C-alpha positions as semicolon CSV with decimal commas, in nm:
position;residue;x (nm);y (nm);z (nm)
1;X;-12,276;13,829;-13,946
2;X;-12,162;13,786;-14,303
3;X;-12,159;13,464;-14,504
4;X;-11,781;13,470;-14,477
5;X;-11,815;13,438;-14,097
6;X;-12,084;13,177;-14,148
7;X;-11,822;12,977;-14,328
8;X;-11,557;13,017;-14,046
9;X;-11,353;13,242;-14,285
10;X;-11,354;13,580;-14,084
11;X;-11,053;13,747;-14,137
12;X;-10,817;13,735;-13,828
13;X;-10,573;14,000;-13,815
14;X;-10,222;13,862;-13,721
15;X;-9,980;14,147;-13,759
16;X;-10,025;14,264;-14,098
17;X;-10,126;13,930;-14,232
18;X;-10,503;13,837;-14,264
19;X;-10,563;13,463;-14,181
20;X;-10,874;13,306;-14,353
21;X;-10,874;12,973;-14,165
22;X;-11,001;12,904;-13,811
23;X;-10,708;12,807;-13,585
24;X;-10,659;12,508;-13,394
25;X;-10,707;12,520;-12,999
26;X;-10,332;12,553;-12,940
27;X;-10,294;12,823;-13,199
28;X;-10,575;13,027;-13,048
29;X;-10,412;13,017;-12,703
30;X;-10,277;13,357;-12,631
31;X;-9,926;13,431;-12,456
32;X;-10,102;13,578;-12,173
33;X;-10,088;13,249;-11,986
34;X;-10,436;13,296;-11,850
35;X;-10,484;12,913;-11,849
36;X;-10,733;12,655;-11,975
37;X;-10,898;12,352;-11,820
38;X;-10,687;12,045;-11,837
39;X;-10,998;11,850;-11,907
40;X;-11,339;11,940;-12,011
41;X;-11,505;11,745;-11,712
42;X;-11,296;11,989;-11,468
43;X;-11,486;12,269;-11,619
44;X;-11,835;12,081;-11,598
45;X;-11,749;12,002;-11,216
46;X;-11,638;12,361;-11,153
47;X;-11,964;12,496;-11,272
48;X;-12,179;12,229;-11,101
49;X;-11,993;12,320;-10,766
50;X;-12,032;12,691;-10,845
51;X;-12,406;12,661;-10,938
52;X;-12,492;12,440;-10,629
53;X;-12,473;12,639;-10,349
54;X;-12,573;12,640;-9,970
55;X;-12,922;12,782;-10,075
56;X;-12,995;12,434;-10,210
57;X;-12,996;12,324;-9,862
58;X;-13,198;12,576;-9,682
59;X;-13,370;12,797;-9,952
60;X;-13,510;12,575;-10,205
61;X;-13,663;12,299;-9,980
62;X;-13,860;12,538;-9,761
63;X;-13,960;12,754;-10,075
64;X;-14,086;12,422;-10,224
65;X;-14,280;12,333;-9,922
66;X;-14,458;12,646;-9,888
67;X;-14,539;12,693;-10,237
68;X;-14,739;12,369;-10,305
69;X;-14,484;12,095;-10,248
70;X;-14,430;11,891;-10,562
71;X;-14,650;12,124;-10,748
72;X;-14,379;12,402;-10,725
73;X;-14,162;12,199;-10,946
74;X;-14,375;12,277;-11,239
75;X;-14,329;12,670;-11,239
76;X;-13,973;12,591;-11,124
77;X;-13,901;12,381;-11,415
78;X;-14,082;12,615;-11,660
79;X;-13,865;12,913;-11,569
80;X;-13,557;12,688;-11,575
81;X;-13,624;12,613;-11,945
82;X;-13,735;12,978;-12,022
83;X;-13,496;13,200;-11,846
84;X;-13,230;13,015;-11,647
85;X;-13,115;12,767;-11,919
86;X;-13,089;13,013;-12,211
87;X;-12,907;13,261;-12,004
88;X;-12,667;12,995;-11,870
89;X;-12,588;12,886;-12,209
90;X;-12,534;13,237;-12,343
91;X;-12,281;13,314;-12,058
92;X;-12,082;13,013;-12,128
93;X;-12,063;13,093;-12,503
94;X;-11,971;13,452;-12,421
95;X;-11,701;13,358;-12,181
96;X;-11,539;13,108;-12,420
97;X;-11,580;13,334;-12,729
98;X;-11,425;13,639;-12,589
99;X;-11,166;13,461;-12,355
100;X;-11,226;13,712;-12,093
101;X;-11,379;13,746;-11,761
102;X;-11,714;13,920;-11,704
103;X;-11,545;14,263;-11,690
104;X;-11,409;14,236;-12,039
105;X;-11,670;13,990;-12,212
106;X;-11,911;14,287;-12,261
107;X;-11,670;14,507;-12,471
108;X;-11,858;14,340;-12,766
109;X;-12,128;14,615;-12,713
110;X;-11,955;14,955;-12,607
111;X;-12,265;15,111;-12,436
112;X;-12,323;14,813;-12,223
113;X;-11,952;14,731;-12,119
114;X;-12,039;14,823;-11,764
115;X;-12,251;14,519;-11,738
116;X;-11,947;14,299;-11,676
117;X;-11,852;14,539;-11,380
118;X;-12,220;14,491;-11,248
119;X;-12,154;14,123;-11,229
120;X;-11,819;14,171;-11,053
121;X;-11,957;14,418;-10,814
122;X;-12,251;14,171;-10,716
123;X;-11,985;13,893;-10,656
124;X;-11,782;14,138;-10,455
125;X;-12,071;14,238;-10,228
126;X;-12,197;13,874;-10,175
127;X;-11,839;13,754;-10,098
128;X;-11,805;14,023;-9,823
129;X;-12,098;13,892;-9,619
130;X;-12,111;13,516;-9,722
131;X;-11,772;13,445;-9,574
132;X;-11,938;13,452;-9,239
133;X;-12,148;13,167;-9,323
134;X;-11,848;12,954;-9,393
135;X;-11,698;13,072;-9,066
136;X;-12,027;12,957;-8,886
137;X;-11,997;12,621;-9,042
138;X;-11,644;12,560;-8,955
139;X;-11,720;12,667;-8,591
140;X;-12,006;12,403;-8,598
141;X;-11,750;12,140;-8,732
142;X;-11,519;12,218;-8,446
143;X;-11,809;12,196;-8,180
144;X;-11,922;11,862;-8,337
145;X;-11,620;11,692;-8,175
146;X;-11,742;11,752;-7,830
147;X;-11,898;11,501;-7,600
148;X;-12,179;11,544;-7,533
149;X;-12,252;11,749;-7,833
150;X;-12,217;12,105;-7,724
151;X;-12,547;12,235;-7,831
152;X;-12,749;11,944;-7,700
153;X;-12,710;12,044;-7,323
154;X;-12,832;12,343;-7,087
155;X;-12,602;12,459;-6,785
156;X;-12,327;12,604;-7,005
157;X;-12,210;12,959;-6,967
158;X;-12,411;13,085;-7,259
159;X;-12,744;12,919;-7,141
160;X;-13,000;13,122;-6,979
161;X;-13,245;13,004;-6,695
162;X;-13,513;12,948;-6,951
163;X;-13,302;12,693;-7,145
164;X;-13,449;12,354;-7,215
165;X;-13,340;12,043;-7,391
166;X;-13,562;11,981;-7,702
167;X;-13,820;11,726;-7,631
168;X;-13,842;11,782;-7,255
169;X;-14,098;12,039;-7,287
170;X;-14,332;12,028;-7,571
171;X;-14,515;12,299;-7,794
172;X;-14,190;12,434;-7,930
173;X;-14,208;12,672;-8,230
174;X;-13,992;12,857;-8,473
175;X;-14,018;13,215;-8,529
176;X;-14,096;13,369;-8,876
177;X;-13,758;13,358;-9,008
178;X;-13,626;13,033;-8,856
179;X;-13,361;13,208;-8,657
180;X;-13,496;13,121;-8,315
181;X;-13,666;12,825;-8,159
182;X;-13,895;12,923;-7,882
183;X;-14,141;12,737;-7,644
184;X;-14,502;12,878;-7,654
185;X;-14,615;13,063;-7,339
186;X;-14,818;12,892;-7,086
187;X;-15,037;13,056;-6,802
188;X;-14,863;13,110;-6,474
189;X;-14,854;12,784;-6,239
190;X;-14,954;12,551;-6,507
191;X;-14,816;12,209;-6,456
192;X;-14,637;12,021;-6,719
193;X;-14,495;11,668;-6,720
194;X;-14,169;11,601;-6,865
195;X;-14,124;11,261;-7,046
196;X;-13,786;11,180;-6,891
197;X;-13,726;10,863;-6,720
198;X;-13,802;11,012;-6,367
199;X;-14,133;11,141;-6,458
200;X;-14,096;11,452;-6,281
201;X;-14,307;11,765;-6,306
202;X;-14,203;12,138;-6,343
203;X;-14,392;12,459;-6,318
204;X;-14,401;12,661;-6,640
205;X;-14,440;13,028;-6,559
206;X;-14,554;13,301;-6,825
207;X;-14,210;13,291;-6,981
208;X;-14,071;13,191;-7,307
209;X;-13,843;12,906;-7,311
210;X;-13,584;12,838;-7,575
211;X;-13,415;12,514;-7,678
212;X;-13,045;12,431;-7,609
213;X;-12,968;12,440;-7,973
214;X;-13,124;12,774;-8,026
215;X;-12,942;12,948;-7,732
216;X;-12,601;12,774;-7,842
217;X;-12,667;12,955;-8,183
218;X;-12,779;13,279;-8,055
219;X;-12,553;13,312;-7,735
220;X;-12,232;13,108;-7,830
221;X;-12,203;13,128;-8,209
222;X;-12,349;13,467;-8,278
223;X;-12,342;13,596;-7,927
224;X;-12,601;13,828;-8,052
225;X;-12,664;14,194;-7,935
226;X;-13,014;14,352;-7,897
227;X;-12,984;14,548;-8,230
228;X;-12,788;14,666;-8,522
229;X;-12,712;14,988;-8,342
230;X;-12,550;14,766;-8,056
231;X;-12,266;14,651;-8,278
232;X;-12,026;14,529;-7,982
233;X;-11,692;14,387;-8,075
234;X;-11,541;14,135;-8,279
235;X;-11,570;13,793;-8,152
236;X;-11,244;13,620;-8,157
237;X;-11,381;13,261;-8,222
238;X;-11,569;13,382;-8,532
239;X;-11,292;13,601;-8,641
240;X;-11,054;13,295;-8,637
241;X;-11,304;13,080;-8,821
242;X;-11,340;13,366;-9,055
243;X;-10,970;13,367;-9,119
244;X;-10,951;12,990;-9,163
245;X;-11,233;13,011;-9,434
246;X;-11,044;13,265;-9,628
247;X;-10,727;13,068;-9,599
248;X;-10,897;12,749;-9,728
249;X;-11,056;12,939;-10,011
250;X;-10,703;13,086;-10,104
251;X;-10,541;12,753;-10,116
252;X;-10,816;12,620;-10,361
253;X;-10,743;12,945;-10,584
254;X;-10,367;12,988;-10,551
255;X;-10,258;12,851;-10,884
256;X;-10,577;12,968;-11,058
257;X;-10,764;12,742;-11,288
258;X;-10,513;12,453;-11,263
259;X;-10,562;12,423;-10,890
260;X;-10,942;12,482;-10,899
261;X;-10,959;12,212;-11,162
262;X;-10,824;11,961;-10,934
263;X;-11,027;12,074;-10,614
264;X;-11,359;12,032;-10,789
265;X;-11,314;11,669;-10,811
266;X;-11,363;11,663;-10,431
267;X;-11,591;11,950;-10,375
268;X;-11,833;11,865;-10,652
269;X;-11,860;11,509;-10,602
270;X;-11,807;11,444;-10,221
271;X;-12,140;11,641;-10,132
272;X;-12,360;11,398;-10,325
273;X;-12,193;11,099;-10,143
274;X;-12,237;11,263;-9,799
275;X;-12,590;11,368;-9,885
276;X;-12,679;11,005;-9,978
277;X;-12,538;10,870;-9,657
278;X;-12,715;11,107;-9,447
279;X;-13,037;11,056;-9,641
280;X;-13,011;10,675;-9,596
281;X;-12,969;10,736;-9,211
282;X;-13,251;10,985;-9,197
283;X;-13,495;10,736;-9,370
284;X;-13,435;10,500;-9,077
285;X;-13,561;10,742;-8,816
286;X;-13,918;10,774;-8,712
287;X;-14,116;11,039;-8,866
288;X;-13,887;11,110;-9,167
289;X;-14,143;10,999;-9,425
290;X;-14,395;11,252;-9,291
291;X;-14,137;11,523;-9,325
292;X;-14,070;11,416;-9,695
293;X;-14,440;11,370;-9,776
294;X;-14,480;11,755;-9,643
295;X;-14,197;11,832;-9,877
296;X;-14,306;11,687;-10,206
297;X;-14,702;11,625;-10,161
298;X;-14,827;11,829;-10,468
299;X;-15,103;12,089;-10,395
300;X;-15,188;12,207;-10,763
301;X;-15,427;12,469;-10,640
302;X;-15,127;12,683;-10,551
303;X;-15,063;12,702;-10,922
304;X;-15,328;12,964;-10,959
305;X;-15,134;13,191;-10,716
306;X;-14,922;13,465;-10,875
307;X;-14,670;13,475;-10,601
308;X;-14,578;13,104;-10,651
309;X;-14,461;13,179;-10,995
310;X;-14,262;13,466;-10,913
311;X;-14,106;13,272;-10,623
312;X;-14,024;12,988;-10,870
313;X;-13,852;13,250;-11,104
314;X;-13,659;13,408;-10,847
315;X;-13,529;13,067;-10,720
316;X;-13,426;12,960;-11,065
317;X;-13,180;13,275;-11,061
318;X;-13,060;13,175;-10,716
319;X;-13,018;12,826;-10,808
320;X;-12,838;12,861;-11,140
321;X;-12,653;13,197;-11,048
322;X;-12,651;13,350;-11,397
323;X;-12,530;13,736;-11,402
324;X;-12,275;13,679;-11,110
325;X;-12,002;13,676;-11,356
326;X;-11,862;13,329;-11,228
327;X;-12,009;13,133;-11,530
328;X;-11,847;13,381;-11,779
329;X;-11,517;13,364;-11,599
330;X;-11,490;12,981;-11,571
331;X;-11,601;12,951;-11,942
332;X;-11,331;13,188;-12,056
333;X;-11,069;12,921;-11,972
334;X;-11,242;12,670;-12,209
335;X;-11,070;12,585;-12,527
336;X;-11,213;12,791;-12,805
337;X;-11,374;12,497;-13,030
338;X;-11,540;12,338;-12,717
339;X;-11,905;12,251;-12,763
340;X;-12,127;12,314;-12,458
341;X;-12,487;12,214;-12,528
342;X;-12,439;11,899;-12,346
343;X;-12,237;12,061;-12,061
344;X;-12,499;12,311;-11,989
345;X;-12,790;12,047;-11,998
346;X;-12,591;11,845;-11,746
347;X;-12,509;12,152;-11,529
348;X;-12,869;12,256;-11,506
349;X;-13,004;11,910;-11,459
350;X;-12,747;11,886;-11,143
351;X;-12,871;12,222;-11,036
352;X;-13,220;12,122;-11,015
353;X;-13,166;11,765;-10,894
354;X;-12,926;11,875;-10,601
355;X;-13,207;12,114;-10,484
356;X;-13,449;11,838;-10,485
357;X;-13,238;11,589;-10,325
358;X;-13,095;11,827;-10,047
359;X;-13,460;11,877;-9,958
360;X;-13,501;11,516;-9,908
361;X;-13,239;11,529;-9,643
362;X;-13,355;11,840;-9,460
363;X;-13,719;11,735;-9,434
364;X;-13,668;11,395;-9,346
365;X;-13,478;11,542;-9,038
366;X;-13,757;11,793;-8,992
367;X;-14,001;11,518;-8,990
368;X;-13,792;11,313;-8,739
369;X;-13,759;11,618;-8,495
370;X;-14,123;11,698;-8,525
371;X;-14,206;11,341;-8,438
372;X;-13,965;11,358;-8,145
373;X;-14,125;11,670;-8,007
374;X;-14,472;11,599;-8,092
375;X;-14,503;11,921;-8,296
376;X;-14,661;12,016;-8,626
377;X;-14,418;11,975;-8,927
378;X;-14,469;12,329;-9,043
379;X;-14,391;12,467;-8,703
380;X;-14,061;12,283;-8,694
381;X;-13,977;12,360;-9,059
382;X;-13,995;12,742;-9,020
383;X;-13,889;12,959;-9,310
384;X;-13,561;12,946;-9,520
385;X;-13,253;13,118;-9,345
386;X;-12,969;13,011;-9,133
387;X;-13,205;12,886;-8,867
388;X;-13,282;12,578;-9,067
389;X;-12,909;12,478;-9,088
390;X;-12,777;12,615;-8,758
391;X;-13,056;12,532;-8,528
392;X;-13,309;12,277;-8,684
393;X;-13,069;12,037;-8,819
394;X;-12,819;12,049;-8,523
395;X;-13,117;11,992;-8,286
396;X;-13,215;11,678;-8,477
397;X;-12,862;11,559;-8,495
398;X;-12,844;11,584;-8,100
399;X;-13,134;11,348;-8,074
400;X;-12,947;11,068;-8,294
401;X;-12,712;10,812;-8,179
402;X;-12,348;10,919;-8,269
403;X;-12,439;11,283;-8,296
404;X;-12,088;11,379;-8,326
405;X;-12,051;11,161;-8,637
406;X;-12,360;11,301;-8,812
407;X;-12,289;11,664;-8,709
408;X;-11,943;11,642;-8,866
409;X;-12,074;11,475;-9,195
410;X;-12,339;11,741;-9,225
411;X;-12,135;12,035;-9,181
412;X;-11,840;11,898;-9,376
413;X;-12,087;11,846;-9,674
414;X;-12,181;12,198;-9,624
415;X;-11,834;12,315;-9,658
416;X;-11,785;12,111;-9,973
417;X;-12,091;12,269;-10,122
418;X;-12,014;12,614;-10,009
419;X;-11,645;12,620;-10,125
420;X;-11,706;12,589;-10,497
421;X;-11,939;12,896;-10,500
422;X;-11,700;13,091;-10,275
423;X;-11,391;13,045;-10,501
424;X;-11,601;13,061;-10,805
425;X;-11,714;13,418;-10,712
426;X;-11,357;13,507;-10,584
427;X;-11,207;13,387;-10,908
428;X;-11,465;13,631;-11,092
429;X;-11,300;13,912;-10,889
430;X;-10,945;13,804;-10,947
431;X;-11,021;13,737;-11,325
432;X;-11,163;14,090;-11,361
433;X;-10,865;14,249;-11,188
434;X;-10,608;14,059;-11,404
435;X;-10,797;14,117;-11,737
436;X;-10,810;14,493;-11,639
437;X;-10,451;14,517;-11,586
438;X;-10,311;14,208;-11,767
439;X;-9,951;14,356;-11,841
440;X;-9,916;14,448;-11,460
441;X;-10,075;14,185;-11,271
442;X;-10,087;13,850;-11,470
443;X;-9,728;13,768;-11,377
444;X;-9,824;13,829;-11,018
445;X;-10,140;13,624;-11,024
446;X;-10,057;13,434;-10,694
447;X;-10,011;13,765;-10,508
448;X;-10,346;13,907;-10,662
449;X;-10,516;13,598;-10,522
450;X;-10,372;13,625;-10,179
451;X;-10,437;13,992;-10,179
452;X;-10,810;13,939;-10,290
453;X;-10,876;13,696;-10,014
454;X;-10,708;13,913;-9,744
455;X;-10,946;14,209;-9,864
456;X;-11,245;13,985;-9,827
457;X;-11,125;13,866;-9,479
458;X;-11,086;14,232;-9,349
459;X;-11,427;14,345;-9,507
460;X;-11,599;14,040;-9,346
461;X;-11,470;14,117;-8,994
462;X;-11,777;14,344;-8,906
463;X;-12,008;14,037;-8,951
464;X;-11,813;13,857;-8,668
465;X;-11,939;14,134;-8,408
466;X;-12,220;14,090;-8,187
467;X;-12,447;14,282;-8,420
468;X;-12,295;14,097;-8,712
469;X;-12,606;13,877;-8,758
470;X;-12,825;14,190;-8,821
471;X;-12,589;14,336;-9,076
472;X;-12,574;13,987;-9,251
473;X;-12,958;13,976;-9,282
474;X;-12,949;14,331;-9,405
475;X;-12,695;14,262;-9,678
476;X;-12,862;13,932;-9,779
477;X;-13,205;14,099;-9,821
478;X;-13,087;14,394;-10,040
479;X;-12,760;14,287;-10,218
480;X;-12,862;14,005;-10,442
481;X;-13,229;14,003;-10,548
482;X;-13,256;14,358;-10,715
483;X;-12,910;14,346;-10,888
484;X;-12,934;13,984;-10,996
485;X;-13,268;14,016;-11,171
486;X;-13,165;14,359;-11,308
487;X;-12,836;14,246;-11,457
488;X;-13,016;13,926;-11,617
489;X;-13,269;14,129;-11,764
490;X;-12,999;14,368;-11,925
491;X;-12,800;14,087;-12,025
492;X;-13,077;13,889;-12,195
493;X;-13,161;14,216;-12,397
494;X;-12,810;14,286;-12,497
495;X;-12,727;13,941;-12,621
496;X;-13,079;13,874;-12,761
497;X;-13,163;14,210;-12,930
498;X;-12,884;14,473;-12,934
499;X;-12,573;14,256;-12,995
500;X;-12,833;14,029;-13,164
501;X;-12,867;13,651;-13,168
502;X;-12,775;13,656;-13,539
503;X;-12,433;13,773;-13,464
504;X;-12,423;13,552;-13,145
505;X;-12,513;13,235;-13,305
506;X;-12,256;13,323;-13,575
507;X;-11,992;13,347;-13,300
508;X;-12,107;13,027;-13,167
509;X;-12,071;12,843;-13,511
510;X;-11,725;12,996;-13,549
511;X;-11,645;12,797;-13,222
512;X;-11,824;12,487;-13,266
513;X;-11,909;12,454;-13,649
514;X;-12,279;12,418;-13,579
515;X;-12,582;12,636;-13,622
516;X;-12,799;12,701;-13,319
517;X;-13,126;12,534;-13,306
518;X;-13,475;12,702;-13,347
519;X;-13,566;12,640;-13,009
520;X;-13,246;12,830;-12,869
521;X;-13,326;13,094;-13,123
522;X;-13,687;13,139;-13,013
523;X;-13,570;13,143;-12,638
524;X;-13,301;13,383;-12,671
525;X;-13,460;13,627;-12,926
526;X;-13,802;13,630;-12,785
527;X;-13,910;13,454;-12,473
528;X;-13,611;13,482;-12,233
529;X;-13,552;13,863;-12,272
530;X;-13,924;13,930;-12,213
531;X;-13,973;13,683;-11,927
532;X;-13,668;13,804;-11,740
533;X;-13,767;14,171;-11,764
534;X;-14,124;14,090;-11,656
535;X;-13,984;13,911;-11,358
536;X;-13,745;14,213;-11,258
537;X;-14,054;14,450;-11,283
538;X;-14,272;14,219;-11,076
539;X;-14,002;14,138;-10,821
540;X;-13,957;14,531;-10,766
541;X;-14,334;14,595;-10,722
542;X;-14,351;14,336;-10,438
543;X;-14,019;14,437;-10,269
544;X;-14,073;14,475;-9,875
545;X;-13,857;14,569;-9,592
546;X;-13,608;14,327;-9,441
547;X;-13,743;14,118;-9,154
548;X;-13,508;13,961;-8,888
549;X;-13,782;13,809;-8,684
550;X;-13,834;13,818;-8,307
551;X;-14,037;14,139;-8,358
552;X;-13,706;14,320;-8,454
553;X;-13,759;14,597;-8,720
554;X;-13,459;14,777;-8,888
555;X;-13,448;15,170;-8,857
556;X;-13,496;15,388;-9,147
557;X;-13,124;15,458;-9,175
558;X;-13,061;15,091;-9,200
559;X;-13,324;15,049;-9,479
560;X;-13,179;15,333;-9,654
561;X;-12,830;15,183;-9,645
562;X;-12,997;14,873;-9,772
563;X;-13,142;15,044;-10,071
564;X;-12,816;15,205;-10,151
565;X;-12,647;14,847;-10,132
566;X;-12,918;14,725;-10,375
567;X;-12,843;14,995;-10,633
568;X;-12,455;14,994;-10,589
569;X;-12,373;14,728;-10,839
570;X;-12,576;14,886;-11,133
571;X;-12,374;15,245;-11,087
572;X;-12,086;15,101;-11,313
573;X;-12,337;15,043;-11,582
574;X;-12,502;15,381;-11,571
575;X;-12,157;15,540;-11,569
576;X;-12,035;15,361;-11,860
577;X;-12,325;15,428;-12,070
578;X;-12,311;15,819;-11,993
579;X;-11,940;15,808;-12,082
580;X;-11,992;15,618;-12,412
581;X;-12,259;15,843;-12,511
582;X;-12,078;16,151;-12,436
583;X;-11,750;16,042;-12,602
584;X;-11,908;15,912;-12,908
585;X;-12,035;16,126;-13,196
586;X;-12,275;16,007;-13,463
587;X;-12,591;15,786;-13,472
588;X;-12,716;15,569;-13,230
589;X;-12,581;15,273;-13,419
590;X;-12,234;15,417;-13,354
591;X;-12,286;15,465;-13,004
592;X;-12,393;15,105;-12,959
593;X;-12,158;14,963;-13,211
594;X;-11,947;14,649;-13,143
595;X;-11,614;14,735;-12,984
596;X;-11,298;14,695;-13,169
597;X;-11,183;14,465;-12,891
598;X;-11,470;14,220;-12,928
599;X;-11,468;13,869;-13,033
600;X;-11,210;13,599;-12,959
601;X;-10,913;13,768;-12,778
602;X;-10,730;13,418;-12,825
603;X;-10,750;13,476;-13,198
604;X;-10,689;13,867;-13,169
605;X;-11,000;13,908;-13,397
606;X;-11,094;14,253;-13,490
607;X;-11,429;14,307;-13,596
608;X;-11,518;14,642;-13,764
609;X;-11,839;14,849;-13,653
610;X;-12,108;14,968;-13,697
611;X;-12,289;14,673;-13,790
612;X;-12,593;14,694;-13,996
613;X;-12,931;14,538;-13,854
614;X;-12,957;14,170;-13,902
615;X;-12,615;14,096;-13,800
616;X;-12,446;14,182;-14,138
617;X;-12,113;14,356;-14,154
């Protein structure tokens, strides 16, 4: 930008009178009543909660274990600094500077204005299917109050003749995805002694036995059909749980940023208290240290494997959640002159710490359960997925004294972790709608919030059917990875190269009064765009078909739907680029020029275009 902007003297159009002095925070507030955070700590807590999702409990720990244990932290931290941190900081600054949600923030570069819609579309798709996760959690909380705890016994209406209580028959193993817990096959008429107090014997035929917890998950919670084609009907218990989930999210969002700012004091802090309580209890159990050792023991030889580094890069994007639009939306409620370097460092640290800390709890429980069942730790741990949370942990809880207490604490912890991410993404959608039609929708924001939550409830109903779990796996496999990496790569290129970090750093200086560091310039101008783009390309070359497990394979039509789902979020960007190119005459500079709506909407800046290379006006 020009020296004038560097000195915080950019002309700000206010009616017919140019203003050459930066305004105070109060003067920079618009009359749109979008709202601002009451305290900066509320913004930090909201992003900590938004960033730390349920993947910290089931994805990161198992990913770490299977990619070298403690050695996995090296590539993870490398990509956290190289890709995750700079992108996260850019999104915070972009949201704060423009004062808009994701759908309006990228007006600063006309040809890429559709990138914000890409982010909103990804959040929209994820919200459709992740609501069922919260429904499952609520149902488990409800069932945790039963005595004996529901998933610990056989002989219930959902159990099969092959049901067995965990530990009464050994050689139990998880399948490839962690969705099912099966007992390995034995030859016909083989005698096996059960370790119960009566020391009786049973005959194990050439059948596959399953644990009580696994049958509760498959036959009570999911009531799973045989395939995606056998869709079945809506299950009342899951539909009611889904309704309760969206009602809870709606209550948290009902007054916008003001209600969210108060809720996060609970949802962002309580999980750490509960994790600590559960970890202390887990460490008193026999075998817990073995599980933690499996989790953290470094295997440095794995650092020579290409897939380990790619997994670490992908995990960073899942952990931090850039390019979902939530970070930009939350930051848009910041006061204009708020400094964010410290907040970014805190949030990134908490994201990494929570993933590591949550893994201690999970693997302490896995170690205990492996010891109880006399099974290999790797067999019990399985692979990342719902089975780790809804089969492995409940099974461990059922073997503990006071299982009802520990079941309620664990699943309540998951609720508090999950709520922040859910209403963060939902606020992204609400903010996009209101910023697109401010004169119509702003005064009716409460009803917009209610309407959005109703839509997500209705769209989530197919996941409550008998075949809903197959649909969930299909959505989870295709809807996030491609769009997330693609959007992150485009975002890094737009802000680092096309809009240009010279311009962007001048915008940051206008807000904070400080120049960006050489480290940040190097990351955003050179390393981050290159690294994110390479990760996207490599991920696409290694993309495979979804695997539910149990030998189930999706049919070609389902895979085709999945591929369409993966490409769906990027369609708005392609359309907006075509429209911009067809409606703008002149040079490439004119096509890519800064929008007249760019800049801080609070101050109503008008920045003329085109801009010359190097960021000069």
